GROMACS .gro file of C-alpha atoms in nm:
model
  426
    1MET     CA    1  -9.817 -16.566  -4.094
    2PRO     CA    2  -9.690 -16.692  -4.439
    3GLU     CA    3  -9.374 -16.477  -4.380
    4THR     CA    4  -9.371 -16.666  -4.053
    5ASN     CA    5  -9.376 -17.012  -4.224
    6SER     CA    6  -9.127 -16.928  -4.486
    7LEU     CA    7  -8.873 -16.840  -4.219
    8VAL     CA    8  -8.892 -17.175  -4.037
    9THR     CA    9  -8.846 -17.351  -4.322
   10LEU     CA   10  -8.531 -17.137  -4.456
   11ILE     CA   11  -8.402 -17.221  -4.040
   12GLU     CA   12  -8.468 -17.567  -4.133
   13LYS     CA   13  -8.245 -17.593  -4.412
   14LEU     CA   14  -7.943 -17.440  -4.308
   15SER     CA   15  -7.981 -17.672  -3.952
   16GLN     CA   16  -8.008 -17.988  -4.245
   17ASN     CA   17  -7.659 -17.825  -4.407
   18ILE     CA   18  -7.562 -17.740  -4.099
   19ILE     CA   19  -7.540 -18.119  -3.971
   20ALA     CA   20  -7.480 -18.235  -4.313
   21LEU     CA   21  -7.152 -18.058  -4.325
   22PHE     CA   22  -7.048 -18.161  -3.998
   23GLY     CA   23  -7.091 -18.513  -4.069
   24LEU     CA   24  -6.839 -18.433  -4.372
   25LEU     CA   25  -6.575 -18.300  -4.154
   26ILE     CA   26  -6.644 -18.589  -3.897
   27ILE     CA   27  -6.594 -18.795  -4.190
   28ALA     CA   28  -6.260 -18.577  -4.281
   29ILE     CA   29  -6.151 -18.624  -3.950
   30LEU     CA   30  -6.148 -18.935  -3.904
   31ILE     CA   31  -6.035 -19.086  -4.270
   32ILE     CA   32  -5.702 -18.802  -4.140
   33VAL     CA   33  -5.700 -18.999  -3.807
   34PHE     CA   34  -5.650 -19.333  -3.989
   35SER     CA   35  -5.451 -19.219  -4.253
   36LEU     CA   36  -5.207 -19.106  -3.943
   37VAL     CA   37  -5.246 -19.435  -3.778
   38PHE     CA   38  -5.186 -19.694  -4.059
   39ILE     CA   39  -4.842 -19.416  -4.148
   40ARG     CA   40  -4.712 -19.447  -3.778
   41ARG     CA   41  -4.784 -19.839  -3.784
   42SER     CA   42  -4.639 -19.869  -4.156
   43GLY     CA   43  -4.374 -19.670  -4.121
   44PRO     CA   44  -4.306 -19.295  -4.261
   45VAL     CA   45  -4.301 -19.235  -4.623
   46THR     CA   46  -3.956 -19.118  -4.744
   47LYS     CA   47  -3.861 -18.873  -4.951
   48LEU     CA   48  -3.787 -19.111  -5.238
   49GLY     CA   49  -3.433 -19.098  -5.345
   50ILE     CA   50  -3.292 -18.751  -5.158
   51GLY     CA   51  -2.972 -18.936  -5.156
   52PRO     CA   52  -2.704 -19.291  -5.075
   53LYS     CA   53  -2.856 -19.400  -4.746
   54GLY     CA   54  -2.557 -19.638  -4.676
   55LEU     CA   55  -2.233 -19.532  -4.642
   56GLU     CA   56  -1.983 -19.797  -4.561
   57ILE     CA   57  -1.730 -19.763  -4.296
   58GLU     CA   58  -1.351 -19.945  -4.198
   59PHE     CA   59  -1.326 -20.076  -3.885
   60GLU     CA   60  -0.980 -20.137  -3.734
   61THR     CA   61  -0.943 -20.470  -3.614
   62GLY     CA   62  -0.723 -20.645  -3.451
   63ILE     CA   63  -0.470 -20.896  -3.626
   64TYR     CA   64  -0.295 -21.134  -3.365
   65LEU     CA   65   0.037 -21.219  -3.516
   66ASN     CA   66   0.305 -21.445  -3.338
   67GLY     CA   67   0.649 -21.526  -3.434
   68ILE     CA   68   0.769 -21.913  -3.558
   69PRO     CA   69   0.951 -22.081  -3.258
   70GLN     CA   70   1.286 -22.021  -3.253
   71LEU     CA   71   1.605 -22.198  -3.496
   72PRO     CA   72   1.943 -22.115  -3.528
   73LYS     CA   73   1.965 -21.815  -3.809
   74SER     CA   74   2.104 -22.055  -4.061
   75ASN     CA   75   1.795 -22.263  -4.091
   76PRO     CA   76   1.594 -22.219  -4.446
   77ILE     CA   77   1.276 -22.260  -4.291
   78ARG     CA   78   1.333 -21.979  -3.988
   79GLN     CA   79   1.500 -21.757  -4.314
   80SER     CA   80   1.162 -21.777  -4.490
   81PHE     CA   81   0.949 -21.703  -4.278
   82GLU     CA   82   1.168 -21.378  -4.120
   83LYS     CA   83   1.140 -21.233  -4.535
   84GLY     CA   84   0.781 -21.306  -4.453
   85GLN     CA   85   0.728 -21.115  -4.168
   86LYS     CA   86   0.936 -20.856  -4.279
   87CYS     CA   87   0.725 -20.813  -4.592
   88ILE     CA   88   0.403 -20.787  -4.389
   89ASN     CA   89   0.562 -20.527  -4.152
   90ASN     CA   90   0.617 -20.323  -4.468
   91GLU     CA   91   0.246 -20.431  -4.583
   92LYS     CA   92   0.419 -20.613  -4.871
   93TYR     CA   93   0.167 -20.920  -4.818
   94LYS     CA   94   0.220 -21.085  -5.169
   95ASP     CA   95   0.550 -21.029  -5.129
   96ALA     CA   96   0.503 -21.268  -4.774
   97LEU     CA   97   0.296 -21.527  -4.941
   98VAL     CA   98   0.585 -21.606  -5.179
   99PHE     CA   99   0.799 -21.625  -4.861
  100LEU     CA  100   0.595 -21.789  -4.651
  101ASN     CA  101   0.492 -22.083  -4.900
  102GLU     CA  102   0.872 -22.132  -4.937
  103ALA     CA  103   0.911 -22.201  -4.597
  104LEU     CA  104   0.578 -22.425  -4.602
  105GLY     CA  105   0.794 -22.649  -4.845
  106ASN     CA  106   1.070 -22.683  -4.630
  107ASN     CA  107   0.938 -22.963  -4.353
  108PRO     CA  108   0.857 -22.779  -4.085
  109SER     CA  109   0.765 -22.942  -3.718
  110ASN     CA  110   0.369 -22.896  -3.702
  111GLU     CA  111   0.446 -22.568  -3.395
  112GLN     CA  112   0.585 -22.441  -3.666
  113LYS     CA  113   0.332 -22.471  -3.960
  114THR     CA  114   0.097 -22.356  -3.656
  115ALA     CA  115   0.291 -21.994  -3.737
  116ILE     CA  116   0.326 -21.995  -4.109
  117TYR     CA  117  -0.055 -22.101  -4.143
  118ASN     CA  118  -0.176 -21.842  -3.913
  119PHE     CA  119   0.135 -21.525  -4.125
  120ILE     CA  120  -0.033 -21.735  -4.455
  121GLY     CA  121  -0.435 -21.645  -4.275
  122VAL     CA  122  -0.321 -21.323  -4.200
  123CYS     CA  123  -0.190 -21.238  -4.536
  124HIS     CA  124  -0.521 -21.312  -4.686
  125LEU     CA  125  -0.691 -21.192  -4.462
  126LEU     CA  126  -0.510 -20.837  -4.524
  127LEU     CA  127  -0.586 -20.883  -4.907
  128GLY     CA  128  -0.968 -20.966  -4.877
  129ASN     CA  129  -0.880 -21.348  -4.960
  130TYR     CA  130  -1.125 -21.427  -4.634
  131LEU     CA  131  -1.198 -21.792  -4.798
  132GLU     CA  132  -0.852 -21.826  -4.825
  133ALA     CA  133  -0.762 -21.705  -4.476
  134GLU     CA  134  -1.030 -21.891  -4.338
  135ASP     CA  135  -0.905 -22.187  -4.520
  136ASN     CA  136  -0.502 -22.141  -4.354
  137LEU     CA  137  -0.633 -22.032  -4.045
  138ILE     CA  138  -0.809 -22.368  -3.948
  139LYS     CA  139  -0.536 -22.511  -4.079
  140SER     CA  140  -0.366 -22.357  -3.749
  141SER     CA  141  -0.636 -22.377  -3.486
  142LYS     CA  142  -0.622 -22.711  -3.545
  143LEU     CA  143  -0.249 -22.767  -3.547
  144ALA     CA  144  -0.201 -22.560  -3.211
  145LEU     CA  145  -0.134 -22.745  -2.925
  146LYS     CA  146   0.026 -22.427  -2.720
  147ARG     CA  147  -0.305 -22.123  -2.588
  148GLU     CA  148  -0.108 -21.831  -2.688
  149GLY     CA  149  -0.167 -22.022  -3.083
  150LYS     CA  150  -0.515 -22.119  -3.033
  151SER     CA  151  -0.624 -21.785  -2.964
  152THR     CA  152  -0.398 -21.616  -3.194
  153ALA     CA  153  -0.560 -21.884  -3.452
  154PHE     CA  154  -0.919 -21.819  -3.299
  155GLY     CA  155  -0.920 -21.402  -3.308
  156ASN     CA  156  -0.754 -21.422  -3.658
  157LEU     CA  157  -1.081 -21.660  -3.750
  158GLY     CA  158  -1.297 -21.407  -3.581
  159ILE     CA  159  -1.183 -21.197  -3.800
  160ALA     CA  160  -1.272 -21.368  -4.114
  161TYR     CA  161  -1.620 -21.527  -4.038
  162ASP     CA  162  -1.687 -21.093  -3.949
  163LYS     CA  163  -1.550 -21.008  -4.336
  164ARG     CA  164  -1.745 -21.193  -4.497
  165GLY     CA  165  -2.077 -21.091  -4.323
  166VAL     CA  166  -2.079 -21.435  -4.060
  167LEU     CA  167  -2.153 -21.172  -3.756
  168GLU     CA  168  -2.254 -21.495  -3.501
  169LYS     CA  169  -1.911 -21.710  -3.584
  170ALA     CA  170  -1.724 -21.427  -3.597
  171LEU     CA  171  -1.822 -21.354  -3.159
  172GLU     CA  172  -1.801 -21.707  -3.072
  173TYR     CA  173  -1.451 -21.721  -3.186
  174TYR     CA  174  -1.366 -21.358  -3.066
  175GLN     CA  175  -1.459 -21.532  -2.720
  176LYS     CA  176  -1.267 -21.793  -2.740
  177ALA     CA  177  -0.994 -21.638  -2.769
  178LEU     CA  178  -1.102 -21.371  -2.490
  179ASP     CA  179  -1.126 -21.681  -2.285
  180ILE     CA  180  -0.782 -21.782  -2.361
  181ASP     CA  181  -0.563 -21.423  -2.352
  182ARG     CA  182  -0.736 -21.392  -1.975
  183GLU     CA  183  -0.614 -21.735  -1.873
  184LEU     CA  184  -0.341 -21.608  -2.022
  185ASN     CA  185  -0.333 -21.280  -1.853
  186ASN     CA  186  -0.237 -21.187  -2.188
  187LYS     CA  187  -0.343 -20.732  -2.201
  188GLU     CA  188  -0.281 -20.684  -2.525
  189GLY     CA  189  -0.495 -21.032  -2.637
  190ILE     CA  190  -0.718 -20.873  -2.418
  191ALA     CA  191  -0.712 -20.540  -2.553
  192ARG     CA  192  -0.744 -20.683  -2.919
  193ALA     CA  193  -1.072 -20.874  -2.866
  194TYR     CA  194  -1.256 -20.625  -2.704
  195LYS     CA  195  -1.184 -20.442  -3.029
  196ASN     CA  196  -1.317 -20.689  -3.261
  197ILE     CA  197  -1.577 -20.780  -3.015
  198GLY     CA  198  -1.690 -20.422  -3.023
  199ILE     CA  199  -1.687 -20.395  -3.384
  200VAL     CA  200  -1.964 -20.702  -3.420
  201PHE     CA  201  -2.161 -20.518  -3.151
  202LYS     CA  202  -2.175 -20.226  -3.338
  203LYS     CA  203  -2.236 -20.423  -3.697
  204LYS     CA  204  -2.507 -20.561  -3.455
  205GLY     CA  205  -2.682 -20.244  -3.420
  206MET     CA  206  -2.599 -20.240  -3.048
  207ARG     CA  207  -2.365 -19.884  -3.055
  208GLY     CA  208  -2.375 -19.874  -2.640
  209LYS     CA  209  -2.241 -20.226  -2.608
  210ALA     CA  210  -1.959 -20.171  -2.859
  211LEU     CA  211  -1.898 -19.845  -2.736
  212GLU     CA  212  -1.829 -20.017  -2.419
  213TYR     CA  213  -1.624 -20.246  -2.564
  214TYR     CA  214  -1.397 -20.024  -2.746
  215GLN     CA  215  -1.336 -19.810  -2.390
  216LYS     CA  216  -1.237 -20.138  -2.260
  217ALA     CA  217  -0.994 -20.179  -2.515
  218LEU     CA  218  -0.872 -19.817  -2.490
  219ASP     CA  219  -0.797 -19.852  -2.090
  220ILE     CA  220  -0.647 -20.141  -2.173
  221ASP     CA  221  -0.390 -20.015  -2.445
  222ARG     CA  222  -0.328 -19.653  -2.236
  223GLU     CA  223  -0.185 -19.843  -1.998
  224LEU     CA  224   0.024 -20.049  -2.183
  225ASN     CA  225   0.133 -19.722  -2.340
  226ASN     CA  226   0.054 -19.920  -2.653
  227LYS     CA  227   0.056 -19.637  -2.910
  228LYS     CA  228  -0.147 -19.861  -3.213
  229GLY     CA  229  -0.390 -19.980  -2.973
  230ILE     CA  230  -0.509 -19.660  -2.862
  231ALA     CA  231  -0.536 -19.601  -3.239
  232LYS     CA  232  -0.752 -19.851  -3.353
  233SER     CA  233  -0.963 -19.760  -3.062
  234TYR     CA  234  -1.023 -19.379  -3.139
  235MET     CA  235  -1.067 -19.510  -3.519
  236ASN     CA  236  -1.359 -19.723  -3.375
  237ILE     CA  237  -1.509 -19.460  -3.121
  238GLY     CA  238  -1.524 -19.219  -3.422
  239VAL     CA  239  -1.761 -19.443  -3.592
  240VAL     CA  240  -2.003 -19.418  -3.375
  241ASP     CA  241  -1.942 -19.083  -3.264
  242ARG     CA  242  -2.008 -19.030  -3.662
  243LEU     CA  243  -2.379 -19.283  -3.672
  244GLU     CA  244  -2.431 -19.067  -3.368
  245LYS     CA  245  -2.424 -18.765  -3.537
  246ASN     CA  246  -2.177 -18.637  -3.356
  247TYR     CA  247  -1.883 -18.462  -3.628
  248ASP     CA  248  -1.658 -18.302  -3.454
  249ASN     CA  249  -1.541 -18.566  -3.236
  250ALA     CA  250  -1.558 -18.809  -3.537
  251LEU     CA  251  -1.346 -18.583  -3.683
  252TYR     CA  252  -1.112 -18.560  -3.340
  253HIS     CA  253  -1.070 -18.958  -3.303
  254PHE     CA  254  -1.011 -19.036  -3.699
  255HIS     CA  255  -0.731 -18.730  -3.720
  256LYS     CA  256  -0.581 -18.918  -3.418
  257SER     CA  257  -0.580 -19.206  -3.520
  258LEU     CA  258  -0.467 -19.141  -3.875
  259ASN     CA  259  -0.144 -18.829  -3.675
  260THR     CA  260  -0.026 -19.227  -3.495
  261TYR     CA  261  -0.049 -19.434  -3.817
  262LYS     CA  262   0.146 -19.124  -3.994
  263GLU     CA  263   0.399 -19.142  -3.713
  264PHE     CA  264   0.461 -19.501  -3.720
  265GLY     CA  265   0.497 -19.513  -4.115
  266ILE     CA  266   0.164 -19.786  -4.116
  267LYS     CA  267  -0.003 -19.700  -4.436
  268GLU     CA  268  -0.323 -19.944  -4.427
  269GLY     CA  269  -0.414 -19.727  -4.141
  270ALA     CA  270  -0.405 -19.394  -4.288
  271ALA     CA  271  -0.629 -19.525  -4.568
  272ILE     CA  272  -0.881 -19.667  -4.341
  273ALA     CA  273  -0.859 -19.319  -4.163
  274TYR     CA  274  -0.934 -19.137  -4.513
  275GLY     CA  275  -1.228 -19.301  -4.559
  276ASN     CA  276  -1.388 -19.265  -4.227
  277ILE     CA  277  -1.320 -18.838  -4.240
  278GLY     CA  278  -1.425 -18.888  -4.573
  279ASN     CA  279  -1.796 -19.011  -4.465
  280VAL     CA  280  -1.799 -18.772  -4.245
  281TYR     CA  281  -1.738 -18.449  -4.492
  282LEU     CA  282  -2.015 -18.691  -4.741
  283GLN     CA  283  -2.249 -18.657  -4.355
  284LYS     CA  284  -2.193 -18.304  -4.351
  285LYS     CA  285  -2.271 -18.211  -4.756
  286GLU     CA  286  -1.917 -18.135  -4.772
  287TYR     CA  287  -1.866 -18.271  -5.114
  288GLU     CA  288  -1.573 -18.212  -5.257
  289LYS     CA  289  -1.354 -18.263  -4.938
  290ALA     CA  290  -1.504 -18.603  -4.925
  291LEU     CA  291  -1.433 -18.694  -5.314
  292SER     CA  292  -1.068 -18.595  -5.195
  293PHE     CA  293  -1.030 -18.830  -4.848
  294TYR     CA  294  -1.220 -19.053  -5.027
  295GLN     CA  295  -0.931 -19.041  -5.333
  296GLU     CA  296  -0.607 -19.026  -5.112
  297GLY     CA  297  -0.750 -19.348  -4.952
  298LEU     CA  298  -0.788 -19.536  -5.243
  299GLU     CA  299  -0.454 -19.471  -5.374
  300ILE     CA  300  -0.309 -19.616  -5.095
  301ASP     CA  301  -0.530 -19.887  -5.136
  302LYS     CA  302  -0.438 -19.948  -5.489
  303GLU     CA  303  -0.044 -19.915  -5.363
  304LEU     CA  304  -0.149 -20.219  -5.097
  305ASP     CA  305  -0.365 -20.447  -5.326
  306ARG     CA  306  -0.584 -20.432  -5.079
  307THR     CA  307  -0.931 -20.533  -5.218
  308GLU     CA  308  -1.134 -20.445  -4.936
  309GLY     CA  309  -1.006 -20.016  -4.923
  310MET     CA  310  -1.068 -20.077  -5.310
  311ALA     CA  311  -1.444 -20.147  -5.282
  312ILE     CA  312  -1.570 -19.988  -4.995
  313LYS     CA  313  -1.367 -19.657  -5.132
  314TYR     CA  314  -1.511 -19.732  -5.476
  315GLY     CA  315  -1.882 -19.776  -5.331
  316ASN     CA  316  -1.846 -19.418  -5.080
  317ILE     CA  317  -1.739 -19.214  -5.386
  318GLY     CA  318  -2.051 -19.322  -5.577
  319ASN     CA  319  -2.223 -19.237  -5.289
  320VAL     CA  320  -2.037 -18.883  -5.366
  321TYR     CA  321  -2.119 -18.904  -5.755
  322MET     CA  322  -2.540 -18.999  -5.588
  323ALA     CA  323  -2.558 -18.703  -5.386
  324ILE     CA  324  -2.413 -18.416  -5.682
  325GLY     CA  325  -2.672 -18.598  -5.939
  326ASN     CA  326  -2.407 -18.800  -6.150
  327LEU     CA  327  -2.617 -19.083  -6.101
  328ASP     CA  328  -2.456 -19.242  -6.384
  329LEU     CA  329  -2.053 -19.238  -6.262
  330ALA     CA  330  -2.208 -19.324  -5.910
  331LEU     CA  331  -2.359 -19.661  -6.059
  332GLU     CA  332  -2.029 -19.669  -6.214
  333TYR     CA  333  -1.825 -19.704  -5.917
  334TYR     CA  334  -2.102 -19.917  -5.738
  335LYS     CA  335  -2.075 -20.181  -5.976
  336LYS     CA  336  -1.700 -20.151  -5.934
  337GLY     CA  337  -1.718 -20.174  -5.532
  338MET     CA  338  -1.990 -20.504  -5.653
  339ASP     CA  339  -1.728 -20.674  -5.832
  340LEU     CA  340  -1.508 -20.692  -5.623
  341ASP     CA  341  -1.711 -20.771  -5.319
  342LYS     CA  342  -1.849 -21.056  -5.507
  343GLU     CA  343  -1.446 -21.154  -5.554
  344MET     CA  344  -1.380 -21.120  -5.132
  345ASP     CA  345  -1.751 -21.256  -5.090
  346ARG     CA  346  -1.801 -20.976  -4.870
  347LYS     CA  347  -2.177 -20.978  -4.812
  348GLU     CA  348  -2.242 -20.650  -4.584
  349GLY     CA  349  -2.003 -20.422  -4.850
  350LEU     CA  350  -2.255 -20.575  -5.140
  351ALA     CA  351  -2.546 -20.517  -4.992
  352PHE     CA  352  -2.478 -20.192  -4.942
  353LYS     CA  353  -2.423 -20.104  -5.251
  354LEU     CA  354  -2.728 -20.334  -5.463
  355GLY     CA  355  -2.920 -20.076  -5.202
  356ASN     CA  356  -2.730 -19.750  -5.363
  357ILE     CA  357  -2.799 -19.909  -5.675
  358GLY     CA  358  -3.211 -19.951  -5.532
  359ILE     CA  359  -3.156 -19.550  -5.454
  360VAL     CA  360  -3.036 -19.478  -5.844
  361PHE     CA  361  -3.361 -19.658  -5.929
  362GLU     CA  362  -3.569 -19.442  -5.757
  363LYS     CA  363  -3.419 -19.142  -5.878
  364LYS     CA  364  -3.460 -19.233  -6.256
  365LYS     CA  365  -3.818 -19.277  -6.188
  366ASN     CA  366  -3.727 -19.683  -6.271
  367TYR     CA  367  -3.950 -19.834  -5.903
  368ASP     CA  368  -3.949 -20.157  -6.043
  369LYS     CA  369  -3.565 -20.222  -6.093
  370ALA     CA  370  -3.522 -20.007  -5.703
  371LEU     CA  371  -3.802 -20.227  -5.570
  372LYS     CA  372  -3.566 -20.519  -5.698
  373TYR     CA  373  -3.223 -20.342  -5.569
  374PHE     CA  374  -3.388 -20.319  -5.177
  375ASN     CA  375  -3.508 -20.665  -5.200
  376GLU     CA  376  -3.209 -20.823  -5.259
  377ALA     CA  377  -3.008 -20.602  -4.996
  378LEU     CA  378  -3.211 -20.681  -4.735
  379ILE     CA  379  -3.220 -21.030  -4.828
  380ILE     CA  380  -2.843 -21.066  -4.763
  381ALA     CA  381  -2.889 -20.776  -4.453
  382TYR     CA  382  -3.163 -21.042  -4.279
  383ASP     CA  383  -2.925 -21.351  -4.341
  384GLY     CA  384  -2.636 -21.154  -4.220
  385GLU     CA  385  -2.754 -20.925  -3.902
  386PHE     CA  386  -2.640 -20.633  -4.087
  387PHE     CA  387  -2.870 -20.406  -3.909
  388GLU     CA  388  -2.725 -20.081  -4.050
  389VAL     CA  389  -2.810 -20.189  -4.383
  390THR     CA  390  -3.118 -20.229  -4.305
  391GLU     CA  391  -3.212 -19.926  -4.098
  392ALA     CA  392  -3.091 -19.763  -4.445
  393PHE     CA  393  -3.334 -19.961  -4.678
  394LEU     CA  394  -3.624 -20.086  -4.588
  395PRO     CA  395  -3.741 -19.748  -4.484
  396GLN     CA  396  -3.702 -19.720  -4.885
  397LEU     CA  397  -3.884 -20.065  -4.981
  398ILE     CA  398  -4.111 -19.926  -4.772
  399ALA     CA  399  -4.208 -19.622  -4.938
  400ILE     CA  400  -4.271 -19.842  -5.293
  401TYR     CA  401  -4.474 -20.017  -5.189
  402GLN     CA  402  -4.708 -19.777  -4.980
  403ARG     CA  403  -4.646 -19.621  -5.368
  404GLN     CA  404  -4.846 -19.937  -5.475
  405ASN     CA  405  -5.066 -19.955  -5.247
  406ASN     CA  406  -4.907 -20.290  -5.093
  407HIS     CA  407  -5.046 -20.258  -4.760
  408GLU     CA  408  -5.010 -20.603  -4.607
  409LYS     CA  409  -4.659 -20.651  -4.795
  410ILE     CA  410  -4.542 -20.315  -4.572
  411GLN     CA  411  -4.734 -20.515  -4.258
  412GLU     CA  412  -4.499 -20.890  -4.373
  413LEU     CA  413  -4.174 -20.624  -4.365
  414LEU     CA  414  -4.191 -20.462  -4.049
  415LEU     CA  415  -4.292 -20.806  -3.848
  416LYS     CA  416  -4.013 -20.965  -3.972
  417PHE     CA  417  -3.713 -20.734  -3.949
  418LYS     CA  418  -3.843 -20.615  -3.581
  419LYS     CA  419  -3.801 -20.929  -3.503
  420LYS     CA  420  -3.493 -20.999  -3.590
  421PHE     CA  421  -3.372 -20.629  -3.467
  422PRO     CA  422  -3.595 -20.518  -3.191
  423GLN     CA  423  -3.391 -20.165  -3.152
  424LEU     CA  424  -3.538 -20.071  -3.532
  425LYS     CA  425  -3.720 -19.716  -3.489
  426ILE     CA  426  -3.980 -19.721  -3.834
   0.00000   0.00000   0.00000
């Protein structure tokens, strides 16, 4: 009997231990499940500092140019205007401004001023002086009596707002231009407006809608056999291809666009194409190729004094150096680009560079500085409705707050940004 009692006691103890272990196992499973649910709600824990997140893109906006009302060849206003027009065609925008201001000083009529102010605004747009462009284009829109003049001024004003990141206002003016061009059955103007509206939708993260507008523009340009218009549509479609990781399609569209620009000797378009091809190679981790295309585009931008192009190329060259681990050189290029963005009041570009500087400091394990730069980038992104800046850097900011166990801040950020960008997947 004593042996039987001992055996019973042993079995009871083993049973108690098994029950205790089973209880611990249940608790462990509950902890794991809770953690997974929390992570799903508060976003993924991103691998800190894996590389640049924000590639800057150059789009092909459709600039609106109308000629000056007919004047005798000997008229000094016409002579100065035509010299300015020729400089614009040759991409010498600073020289053009000299002649256009000369025309303005020769006491033109209001109708003539409408065209002159528009051309001055276009020169400032192409030089990256967006506030000056806006000022001159508003003057043009107020003076314009004819519908064609209104459409031209409204379309270019839309570009000025677009470049500064005031997207709702850009959309409003593009739509105004489109309405007039439809009324006038101006197919070239309609195609131009479709391209520009597509760009705004793409910046807002509505890629399907952007593609719809690019395709509409492409169909009209093909109908008109407008090779330059087709090249612009290819460029913008290529941008969406790259974002969707359809790299072969993107390269096809960018090279088609580049070949057309080379054929017509359009250096600005070539510079944009080189930059966008560089973006594809950077995403494919072919860093030498990416750097080569960026540098080629940058040389043209410098030659043309294209401030926007230089700012974008500097930022993307910084991305290459960050990707290969040269963090100090990356910072140097980001800061070069930021200086130009501030000069132009170019908010989206500034936000991209602030975010990428944040990643540099993540890689340096300086999380306080990283937090500062991510927050600055995302404030601009929220105010300007820049979806891609948000998509790139919000996960990085959340990862730092997860590191700090600041779950309240994570929930606050997710509620705020998902309300602004319902398409955000995080």
